[in-house]
């Protein structure tokens, strides 16, 4: 009789000891920062609970991308279109007080303070690959909680089929919004079942620390099987809706960026190949994996769909 | 202002060093590990940016000369053009070796299927005969045809602008500025056409590296 391994834990994805020990050092680092009053205690407590989600651990050859690279090489056009611009200019973002409005097709809409969200949903660590549509990738130890926990709390109605996310719109805090490079504010969307998938998280930190503004502080989406632009940053509104939302990049260039934007080596961007990627810090390209390597977990969401058309 | 004699003596070495400086800074940044999280991308972008910039600077020499009446500037045109070509070669080699590492199947696919790479590669190929025929010997051998051939520099610059424009995702400001600069230079050049056509009558055999100026 064939032995079916549990779908959510692959042996290749169990963290090796070195990485695990490394985690302890994040926690120590976090402890130091918490002592300085920079990290909400709940964040730390959650982190110290240790591993909560083995399924999301990447394979051992997915070494963590250094903190320095994760925090200085960013696409966050609200602070400029150069990769180094967000780290240089995002200091103008005021991350507290910060509220997230959850509304639309829900029984219990509400306005949540980000610290309240952290209390309600203690963050856990998730090490995810991040694959940018520009064909580079990173591995990031996020701190966050499953988006489904928040969605379940607000009780989506029978009309809710999609979730629309919106970034802050404030050109004073986000100087990049003074130029209409994109149609501000930045918007993203997920189908409800995608949003309810346990791999989809709202992140509030990385490397055991609070998110820095350039990484989407104070709260951002992380959907690891989709191109990075889906993982919207600095969220102020989450609206459950009946109609498929138009995301900002789709509006900007509909033939290049779709609604689904699942990582897919079989569908090239019209202007460059998606068959491979450069992992930051590596010289040779690596092949890009379907759904960024999370096909076992999320493939079933797309059964019967033409992913070439729904790119 | 420096005296004409000093300019004549030190002008070329100064321009040479100035045009070399971006490459030296790139080497320095590489050695000090200052190229950021994606060094290959940084090298690609910087060599490409300077290739296009120097190509436009070279194309600005003649309009500058006409507008200011400073004829001496023409002496730097060939050097600037060859430096532009040098940065194009560095840019291409970065792509070939560092970025692709000779992944020929991907390179062929890029050149065939990706318009910005198609136009970039074409531009590189187009500039090779211009670089080769930049010597005095070739100028003499080609005679009036040299000038016609070297008008391809404008086509190459346009290729560079489109190469840049077609690769950016949304922020087209910089490639558009390059495009505006190129169109301006071309307009300044074409403005003189009617008078030149009248004066051109016996096309004098080109003796120098600046045969376009024969009319002025």
Coordinates of C-alpha atoms in Angstrom, one line a residue:
Chain A
X1 CA 0.0 0.0 0.0
X2 CA 1.5 3.3 -1.0
X3 CA 2.3 5.5 1.9
X4 CA 1.1 9.0 1.4
X5 CA 3.2 11.5 3.1
X6 CA 1.3 14.4 4.6
X7 CA 0.7 17.0 1.9
X8 CA 1.9 19.8 4.1
X9 CA 5.4 18.5 5.0
X10 CA 8.0 17.6 2.5
X11 CA 11.2 16.0 3.7
X12 CA 13.1 18.4 1.4
X13 CA 11.5 21.3 3.2
X14 CA 12.4 20.4 6.7
X15 CA 14.9 22.9 7.9
X16 CA 18.4 21.7 8.5
X17 CA 20.0 22.2 11.8
X18 CA 22.3 25.0 10.8
X19 CA 19.3 27.0 9.7
X20 CA 17.4 26.2 12.8
X21 CA 20.3 27.4 15.0
X22 CA 20.4 30.5 12.8
X23 CA 16.8 31.0 13.8
X24 CA 17.9 31.2 17.4
X25 CA 20.2 34.0 16.5
X26 CA 17.4 35.9 14.9
X27 CA 15.5 35.5 18.2
X28 CA 18.4 36.7 20.2
X29 CA 18.8 39.6 17.8
X30 CA 15.1 40.2 18.2
X31 CA 15.4 40.1 21.9
X32 CA 18.0 42.8 21.8
X33 CA 15.8 44.9 19.7
X34 CA 12.8 44.3 21.8
X35 CA 14.8 45.4 24.8
X36 CA 15.3 48.7 22.9
X37 CA 11.6 48.9 22.6
X38 CA 11.4 48.4 18.9
X39 CA 9.6 45.1 18.8
X40 CA 6.2 44.5 20.2
X41 CA 6.5 41.9 22.9
X42 CA 3.9 39.7 21.2
X43 CA 6.0 39.5 18.1
X44 CA 8.9 38.2 20.1
X45 CA 6.8 35.8 22.1
X46 CA 5.4 34.4 18.9
X47 CA 8.8 34.1 17.4
X48 CA 10.2 32.3 20.5
X49 CA 7.5 29.6 20.3
X50 CA 9.7 28.2 17.6
X51 CA 8.7 26.5 14.5
X52 CA 5.0 26.6 13.8
X53 CA 4.8 26.0 10.1
X54 CA 7.2 23.3 8.9
X55 CA 5.4 23.2 5.6
X56 CA 6.6 26.6 4.6
X57 CA 10.3 25.9 5.2
X58 CA 12.2 26.1 1.9
X59 CA 14.6 23.4 0.8
X60 CA 18.1 23.4 2.4
X61 CA 19.6 24.9 -0.8
X62 CA 17.5 28.0 -0.2
X63 CA 19.9 29.8 2.1
X64 CA 18.4 33.0 3.6
X65 CA 19.2 36.1 1.7
X66 CA 21.2 38.4 3.9
X67 CA 19.3 41.1 5.9
X68 CA 21.3 43.8 4.2
X69 CA 20.1 42.7 0.7
X70 CA 16.5 42.1 1.8
X71 CA 16.4 45.7 3.2
X72 CA 18.3 47.6 0.5
X73 CA 17.1 46.0 -2.8
X74 CA 13.4 46.7 -3.1
X75 CA 10.6 47.5 -5.5
X76 CA 8.4 50.0 -3.7
X77 CA 7.6 52.7 -6.3
X78 CA 6.0 54.8 -3.6
X79 CA 9.5 55.8 -2.6
X80 CA 11.1 55.9 -6.1
X81 CA 11.6 53.5 -8.9
X82 CA 15.3 52.6 -8.3
X83 CA 16.0 49.4 -6.3
X84 CA 17.9 51.5 -3.7
X85 CA 15.3 54.3 -3.5
X86 CA 13.0 52.7 -0.9
X87 CA 15.8 52.2 1.6
X88 CA 16.9 55.8 1.1
X89 CA 13.5 57.5 1.1
X90 CA 11.1 55.3 3.1
X91 CA 12.1 56.9 6.4
X92 CA 9.3 59.5 5.8
X93 CA 6.7 56.8 6.3
X94 CA 5.0 57.0 9.7
X95 CA 4.2 53.5 10.7
X96 CA 2.5 54.3 14.0
X97 CA -0.3 54.9 14.6
X98 CA -1.5 52.7 11.8
X99 CA -4.9 51.2 11.1
X100 CA -6.2 48.7 8.6
X101 CA -9.9 49.0 7.6
X102 CA -11.5 45.7 6.8
X103 CA -14.8 46.2 5.0
X104 CA -17.0 45.2 2.1
X105 CA -18.8 41.9 2.0
X106 CA -18.2 41.0 5.6
X107 CA -20.6 40.5 8.6
X108 CA -18.2 42.3 11.0
X109 CA -16.3 45.1 9.3
X110 CA -13.9 47.0 11.5
X111 CA -10.9 49.2 11.8
X112 CA -8.0 47.5 13.3
X113 CA -4.9 49.1 14.8
X114 CA -1.9 47.2 13.6
X115 CA -0.7 46.5 17.2
X116 CA -4.2 45.1 17.9
X117 CA -3.8 42.7 14.9
X118 CA -0.4 41.6 16.3
X119 CA -2.1 40.9 19.7
X120 CA -5.0 39.1 18.1
X121 CA -2.9 37.0 15.8
X122 CA 0.6 36.3 17.2
X123 CA 3.1 36.3 14.4
X124 CA 4.9 33.1 13.5
X125 CA 8.0 32.7 11.4
X126 CA 7.7 31.7 7.8
X127 CA 10.7 31.3 5.6
X128 CA 9.5 31.9 2.0
X129 CA 11.1 32.2 -1.4
X130 CA 10.2 35.5 -3.0
X131 CA 10.2 35.5 -6.8
X132 CA 10.0 38.9 -8.5
X133 CA 8.4 39.3 -11.9
X134 CA 11.8 40.8 -12.9
X135 CA 13.4 37.3 -12.6
X136 CA 15.4 37.7 -9.4
X137 CA 14.6 36.0 -6.1
X138 CA 15.3 36.0 -2.4
X139 CA 14.6 33.8 0.6
X140 CA 13.2 35.8 3.5
X141 CA 12.3 34.8 7.1
X142 CA 9.0 36.6 7.5
X143 CA 7.1 37.1 10.7
X144 CA 3.4 37.1 10.1
X145 CA 0.0 35.5 10.6
X146 CA -2.2 33.7 8.1
X147 CA -4.5 36.1 6.3
X148 CA -7.3 33.6 6.8
X149 CA -7.3 34.2 10.5
X150 CA -8.2 37.8 10.0
X151 CA -10.7 37.1 7.2
X152 CA -12.5 34.4 9.3
X153 CA -12.8 36.9 12.2
X154 CA -14.7 39.4 10.0
X155 CA -16.9 36.7 8.6
X156 CA -17.1 37.1 4.8
X157 CA -20.7 37.0 3.4
X158 CA -21.9 34.7 0.7
X159 CA -21.2 37.6 -1.7
X160 CA -17.5 37.8 -1.0
X161 CA -15.5 36.2 -3.8
X162 CA -12.4 38.3 -3.9
X163 CA -10.2 40.4 -1.6
X164 CA -8.9 43.8 -2.6
X165 CA -6.0 45.3 -0.8
X166 CA -5.0 49.0 -0.9
X167 CA -1.7 50.7 0.1
X168 CA -1.6 54.0 1.9
X169 CA -2.0 57.0 -0.4
X170 CA -0.1 60.0 1.0
X171 CA 2.4 61.7 -1.3
X172 CA 3.8 63.6 1.7
X173 CA 4.9 60.3 3.3
X174 CA 5.3 58.5 0.1
X175 CA 7.1 61.0 -2.2
X176 CA 7.1 58.6 -5.2
X177 CA 3.4 59.1 -5.4
X178 CA 4.0 62.7 -6.5
X179 CA 4.8 61.3 -10.0
X180 CA 2.1 59.2 -11.7
X181 CA 4.4 56.3 -12.5
X182 CA 1.5 54.1 -11.5
X183 CA -2.2 54.8 -10.7
X184 CA -2.0 55.5 -7.0
X185 CA -2.9 54.1 -4.6
X186 CA -1.4 50.7 -5.2
X187 CA -4.0 48.0 -5.3
X188 CA -3.9 44.2 -5.3
X189 CA -6.3 41.4 -5.2
X190 CA -6.7 37.7 -4.5
X191 CA -9.5 35.3 -5.1
X192 CA -11.1 34.5 -1.7
X193 CA -9.9 30.9 -1.7
X194 CA -6.3 32.1 -2.5
X195 CA -6.6 34.6 0.4
X196 CA -7.8 31.8 2.7
X197 CA -4.9 29.5 1.8
X198 CA -2.6 28.9 4.8
X199 CA 0.5 30.0 2.9
X200 CA -0.9 33.5 2.4
X201 CA 0.2 35.7 5.4
X202 CA 0.0 39.2 6.5
X203 CA 3.6 40.0 7.6
X204 CA 4.6 42.5 10.2
X205 CA 8.3 41.6 10.5
X206 CA 11.3 39.8 9.0
X207 CA 14.5 38.4 10.5
X208 CA 12.9 38.6 13.9
X209 CA 12.4 42.4 13.7
X210 CA 9.6 44.7 12.8
X211 CA 9.3 45.4 9.1
X212 CA 11.3 48.3 7.9
X213 CA 9.4 50.9 5.8
X214 CA 11.1 49.8 2.6
X215 CA 9.8 46.3 3.1
X216 CA 6.2 47.4 3.5
X217 CA 5.9 48.4 7.2
X218 CA 3.9 48.1 9.2
X219 CA 1.9 45.4 7.6
X220 CA 2.0 43.8 4.2
X221 CA 0.8 40.8 2.3
X222 CA 3.1 37.8 1.4
X223 CA 1.8 35.4 -1.2
X224 CA 4.9 33.2 -1.9
X225 CA 3.6 31.4 -4.9
X226 CA 2.9 34.6 -6.8
X227 CA 5.2 37.2 -8.3
X228 CA 6.4 39.7 -5.7
X229 CA 4.2 42.5 -6.9
X230 CA 1.1 40.7 -5.6
X231 CA 2.5 41.0 -2.1
X232 CA 1.2 44.5 -1.5
X233 CA 2.9 46.7 1.1
X234 CA 1.9 49.1 3.8
X235 CA -1.8 48.1 3.6
X236 CA -4.5 50.4 4.9
X237 CA -7.6 48.7 3.5
X238 CA -8.8 45.2 3.0
X239 CA -12.1 45.0 1.2
X240 CA -14.0 41.8 0.4
X241 CA -15.8 42.2 -2.9
X242 CA -17.9 40.2 -5.4
X243 CA -16.1 41.3 -8.6
X244 CA -12.6 40.5 -9.5
X245 CA -10.5 43.6 -8.7
X246 CA -8.1 45.2 -11.1
X247 CA -4.6 45.3 -9.6
X248 CA -2.3 48.2 -10.2
X249 CA 0.2 46.5 -12.4
X250 CA -2.5 44.9 -14.5
X251 CA -4.1 48.3 -15.0
X252 CA -0.6 49.7 -16.0
X253 CA 0.2 47.0 -18.6
X254 CA -2.6 44.4 -19.0
X255 CA -0.7 42.3 -21.5
X256 CA 2.3 42.0 -19.2
X257 CA 0.8 41.6 -15.7
X258 CA -2.3 39.5 -14.9
X259 CA -4.6 39.2 -12.0
X260 CA -3.3 35.8 -10.9
X261 CA 0.4 36.4 -11.5
X262 CA 1.3 32.9 -10.3
X263 CA 5.0 32.2 -10.7
X264 CA 5.0 30.2 -13.9
X265 CA 8.2 29.2 -15.9
X266 CA 6.0 28.2 -18.8
X267 CA 4.6 31.6 -19.4
X268 CA 7.2 34.3 -20.3
X269 CA 6.7 37.9 -19.6
X270 CA 6.3 39.5 -23.0
X271 CA 9.7 41.2 -22.6
X272 CA 11.8 38.6 -20.8
X273 CA 11.9 35.0 -19.9
X274 CA 10.4 33.6 -16.7
X275 CA 12.0 30.2 -17.2
X276 CA 14.8 31.0 -14.7
X277 CA 15.8 33.5 -12.1
X278 CA 18.8 34.9 -10.4
X279 CA 18.8 34.2 -6.7
X280 CA 20.5 37.2 -5.2
X281 CA 24.0 36.3 -4.2
X282 CA 24.3 33.6 -6.8
X283 CA 26.1 33.9 -10.1
X284 CA 24.4 31.3 -12.3
X285 CA 20.6 31.4 -12.9
X286 CA 18.4 28.7 -11.3
X287 CA 15.4 27.3 -13.0
X288 CA 12.2 28.9 -11.9
X289 CA 9.7 26.4 -10.3
X290 CA 6.0 26.3 -11.0
X291 CA 4.2 28.3 -8.3
X292 CA 7.7 29.2 -7.0
X293 CA 8.1 25.7 -5.6
X294 CA 4.8 25.7 -3.7
X295 CA 2.9 23.7 -6.3
X296 CA 2.2 20.8 -3.9
X297 CA 0.5 23.2 -1.6
X298 CA -1.4 25.5 -3.9
X299 CA -1.7 23.7 -7.2
X300 CA -5.2 22.5 -6.4
X301 CA -6.5 26.1 -6.3
X302 CA -6.1 26.2 -10.1
X303 CA -7.3 22.8 -11.2
X304 CA -8.8 23.0 -14.6
X305 CA -7.7 26.6 -15.2
X306 CA -5.8 27.7 -18.3
X307 CA -2.8 29.3 -16.6
X308 CA -1.5 30.6 -19.9
X309 CA -4.6 32.7 -20.3
X310 CA -5.0 33.5 -16.6
X311 CA -1.4 34.6 -16.2
Chain B
X1 CA 39.9 80.2 -19.1
X2 CA 42.9 78.2 -20.1
X3 CA 44.8 79.4 -23.1
X4 CA 44.2 77.8 -26.5
X5 CA 47.7 76.2 -26.4
X6 CA 47.0 74.5 -23.0
X7 CA 43.6 73.3 -24.2
X8 CA 45.3 71.9 -27.3
X9 CA 47.9 70.1 -25.3
X10 CA 45.9 68.8 -22.4
X11 CA 42.4 68.7 -23.9
X12 CA 42.6 65.2 -25.3
X13 CA 44.2 63.6 -22.2
X14 CA 41.5 65.3 -20.1
X15 CA 38.6 64.1 -22.2
X16 CA 40.2 60.6 -22.2
X17 CA 40.4 60.5 -18.4
X18 CA 36.9 61.9 -18.0
X19 CA 35.4 59.3 -20.4
X20 CA 37.4 56.6 -18.6
X21 CA 36.3 57.6 -15.2
X22 CA 32.9 55.8 -15.1
X23 CA 34.7 52.6 -15.9
X24 CA 37.3 53.2 -13.2
X25 CA 34.6 54.0 -10.7
X26 CA 32.8 50.8 -11.6
X27 CA 36.0 48.8 -11.0
X28 CA 36.5 50.6 -7.7
X29 CA 33.0 49.8 -6.6
X30 CA 33.4 46.2 -7.6
X31 CA 36.6 45.8 -5.6
X32 CA 35.0 47.4 -2.6
X33 CA 31.8 45.3 -2.9
X34 CA 29.7 48.4 -3.4
X35 CA 27.5 47.2 -6.3
X36 CA 24.5 46.4 -4.1
X37 CA 22.5 43.2 -3.8
X38 CA 22.5 42.5 -7.5
X39 CA 26.0 43.4 -8.8
X40 CA 25.5 42.0 -12.3
X41 CA 22.4 44.2 -12.8
X42 CA 24.3 47.2 -11.5
X43 CA 27.2 46.6 -13.9
X44 CA 24.8 46.1 -16.8
X45 CA 22.9 49.2 -16.1
X46 CA 25.9 51.4 -15.5
X47 CA 27.8 50.3 -18.7
X48 CA 24.6 50.7 -20.7
X49 CA 23.8 54.2 -19.3
X50 CA 27.3 55.4 -20.1
X51 CA 27.3 53.9 -23.6
X52 CA 24.2 55.9 -24.4
X53 CA 25.3 59.0 -22.7
X54 CA 28.7 59.1 -24.4
X55 CA 27.1 58.3 -27.8
X56 CA 24.9 61.4 -27.3
X57 CA 27.8 63.5 -26.1
X58 CA 29.7 62.5 -29.3
X59 CA 26.7 63.4 -31.4
X60 CA 26.5 66.8 -29.6
X61 CA 30.0 67.8 -30.7
X62 CA 29.0 69.2 -34.1
X63 CA 25.9 71.1 -32.9
X64 CA 27.9 72.5 -30.0
X65 CA 30.6 73.6 -32.4
X66 CA 28.0 75.4 -34.6
X67 CA 26.2 77.0 -31.7
X68 CA 29.3 78.2 -29.9
X69 CA 31.6 78.6 -32.8
X70 CA 34.2 76.7 -30.8
X71 CA 35.8 74.7 -33.6
X72 CA 38.3 73.0 -31.4
X73 CA 35.7 70.7 -29.9
X74 CA 35.6 68.7 -33.1
X75 CA 39.0 67.2 -32.1
X76 CA 37.3 65.1 -29.4
X77 CA 34.5 63.6 -31.5
X78 CA 36.3 60.4 -32.5
X79 CA 37.6 59.7 -29.0
X80 CA 34.1 60.2 -27.5
X81 CA 32.5 58.0 -30.2
X82 CA 35.1 55.3 -29.5
X83 CA 34.5 55.5 -25.8
X84 CA 30.8 55.2 -26.4
X85 CA 31.6 52.0 -28.4
X86 CA 33.8 50.8 -25.6
X87 CA 31.0 51.0 -23.1
X88 CA 28.7 49.3 -25.5
X89 CA 31.2 46.4 -25.8
X90 CA 31.5 46.3 -21.9
X91 CA 27.7 46.3 -21.7
X92 CA 27.5 43.5 -24.2
X93 CA 30.2 41.5 -22.5
X94 CA 28.5 41.9 -19.2
X95 CA 25.3 40.4 -20.7
X96 CA 27.2 37.6 -22.4
X97 CA 29.5 36.6 -19.7
X98 CA 28.2 37.8 -16.3
X99 CA 24.5 37.7 -16.9
X100 CA 24.0 34.8 -19.3
X101 CA 27.4 33.0 -18.8
X102 CA 27.3 31.9 -22.5
X103 CA 23.8 30.3 -22.2
X104 CA 23.5 30.4 -26.0
X105 CA 20.0 29.0 -26.2
X106 CA 18.7 31.8 -23.9
X107 CA 20.8 34.4 -25.7
X108 CA 19.4 33.4 -29.1
X109 CA 15.9 33.4 -27.7
X110 CA 16.5 36.8 -26.2
X111 CA 17.8 38.3 -29.4
X112 CA 15.1 36.8 -31.5
X113 CA 12.1 37.2 -29.2
X114 CA 12.7 40.2 -26.9
X115 CA 12.4 43.4 -28.8
X116 CA 14.5 45.4 -26.4
X117 CA 17.3 42.9 -26.8
X118 CA 16.8 42.6 -30.5
X119 CA 17.2 46.3 -30.9
X120 CA 20.1 46.5 -28.4
X121 CA 22.0 43.7 -30.2
X122 CA 21.4 45.3 -33.6
X123 CA 22.7 48.6 -32.3
X124 CA 25.8 46.9 -31.0
X125 CA 26.4 45.2 -34.4
X126 CA 25.7 48.5 -36.2
X127 CA 28.3 50.3 -34.3
X128 CA 31.1 47.8 -35.2
X129 CA 31.7 49.1 -38.7
X130 CA 31.6 52.7 -37.4
X131 CA 34.3 51.9 -34.9
X132 CA 36.4 50.0 -37.4
X133 CA 36.2 52.9 -40.0
X134 CA 37.1 55.6 -37.5
X135 CA 40.8 55.6 -38.5
X136 CA 42.3 58.2 -40.8
X137 CA 43.0 55.5 -43.3
X138 CA 39.4 54.5 -43.6
X139 CA 38.2 58.1 -43.7
X140 CA 40.5 58.6 -46.7
X141 CA 39.5 55.4 -48.4
X142 CA 35.8 55.9 -48.0
X143 CA 35.8 59.5 -49.1
X144 CA 32.3 61.0 -49.1
X145 CA 30.8 57.6 -48.3
X146 CA 32.4 57.8 -44.8
X147 CA 30.0 60.6 -43.9
X148 CA 27.0 58.7 -45.0
X149 CA 28.1 55.6 -43.2
X150 CA 28.7 57.5 -40.0
X151 CA 25.2 59.0 -40.0
X152 CA 24.3 55.5 -38.7
X153 CA 25.5 56.9 -35.3
X154 CA 22.1 58.5 -35.1
X155 CA 20.3 55.2 -35.9
X156 CA 22.5 53.6 -33.2
X157 CA 21.6 56.2 -30.7
X158 CA 17.9 55.8 -31.5
X159 CA 18.4 52.1 -31.0
X160 CA 19.9 52.7 -27.7
X161 CA 17.0 54.9 -26.6
X162 CA 14.5 52.2 -27.6
X163 CA 16.5 49.5 -26.0
X164 CA 16.3 51.5 -22.7
X165 CA 12.6 52.5 -23.2
X166 CA 11.4 49.0 -23.9
X167 CA 13.1 47.4 -20.9
X168 CA 11.7 49.7 -18.2
X169 CA 8.6 48.6 -16.4
X170 CA 6.7 51.8 -15.8
X171 CA 9.1 54.7 -15.1
X172 CA 10.0 55.9 -18.6
X173 CA 11.3 59.3 -17.5
X174 CA 15.0 58.6 -18.1
X175 CA 14.8 56.9 -21.5
X176 CA 12.4 59.6 -22.6
X177 CA 14.9 62.3 -21.6
X178 CA 17.5 60.5 -23.6
X179 CA 15.1 60.4 -26.5
X180 CA 14.4 64.2 -26.2
X181 CA 18.1 64.9 -26.2
X182 CA 18.6 62.8 -29.3
X183 CA 15.7 64.4 -31.2
X184 CA 17.1 67.8 -30.2
X185 CA 20.5 67.0 -31.5
X186 CA 19.1 65.6 -34.7
X187 CA 16.9 68.7 -35.2
X188 CA 20.0 71.0 -34.7
X189 CA 21.8 69.0 -37.3
X190 CA 19.0 69.0 -39.9
X191 CA 18.3 72.7 -39.5
X192 CA 21.4 73.4 -41.6
X193 CA 20.4 71.2 -44.4
X194 CA 19.1 73.7 -47.0
X195 CA 22.1 76.0 -46.8
X196 CA 24.4 73.1 -46.8
X197 CA 22.8 71.6 -49.9
X198 CA 23.4 74.8 -51.7
X199 CA 27.0 75.0 -50.6
X200 CA 27.8 71.4 -51.1
X201 CA 28.2 71.5 -54.9
X202 CA 31.6 70.0 -55.3
X203 CA 31.8 67.5 -52.4
X204 CA 35.3 68.1 -51.2
X205 CA 37.3 64.9 -50.5
X206 CA 37.2 64.4 -46.8
X207 CA 40.5 65.1 -45.3
X208 CA 39.7 65.1 -41.7
X209 CA 37.6 63.2 -39.2
X210 CA 34.9 65.8 -39.4
X211 CA 33.7 65.9 -43.0
X212 CA 30.2 67.0 -42.1
X213 CA 31.6 70.4 -41.3
X214 CA 32.8 70.9 -44.9
X215 CA 29.8 73.0 -45.5
X216 CA 30.1 75.5 -42.7

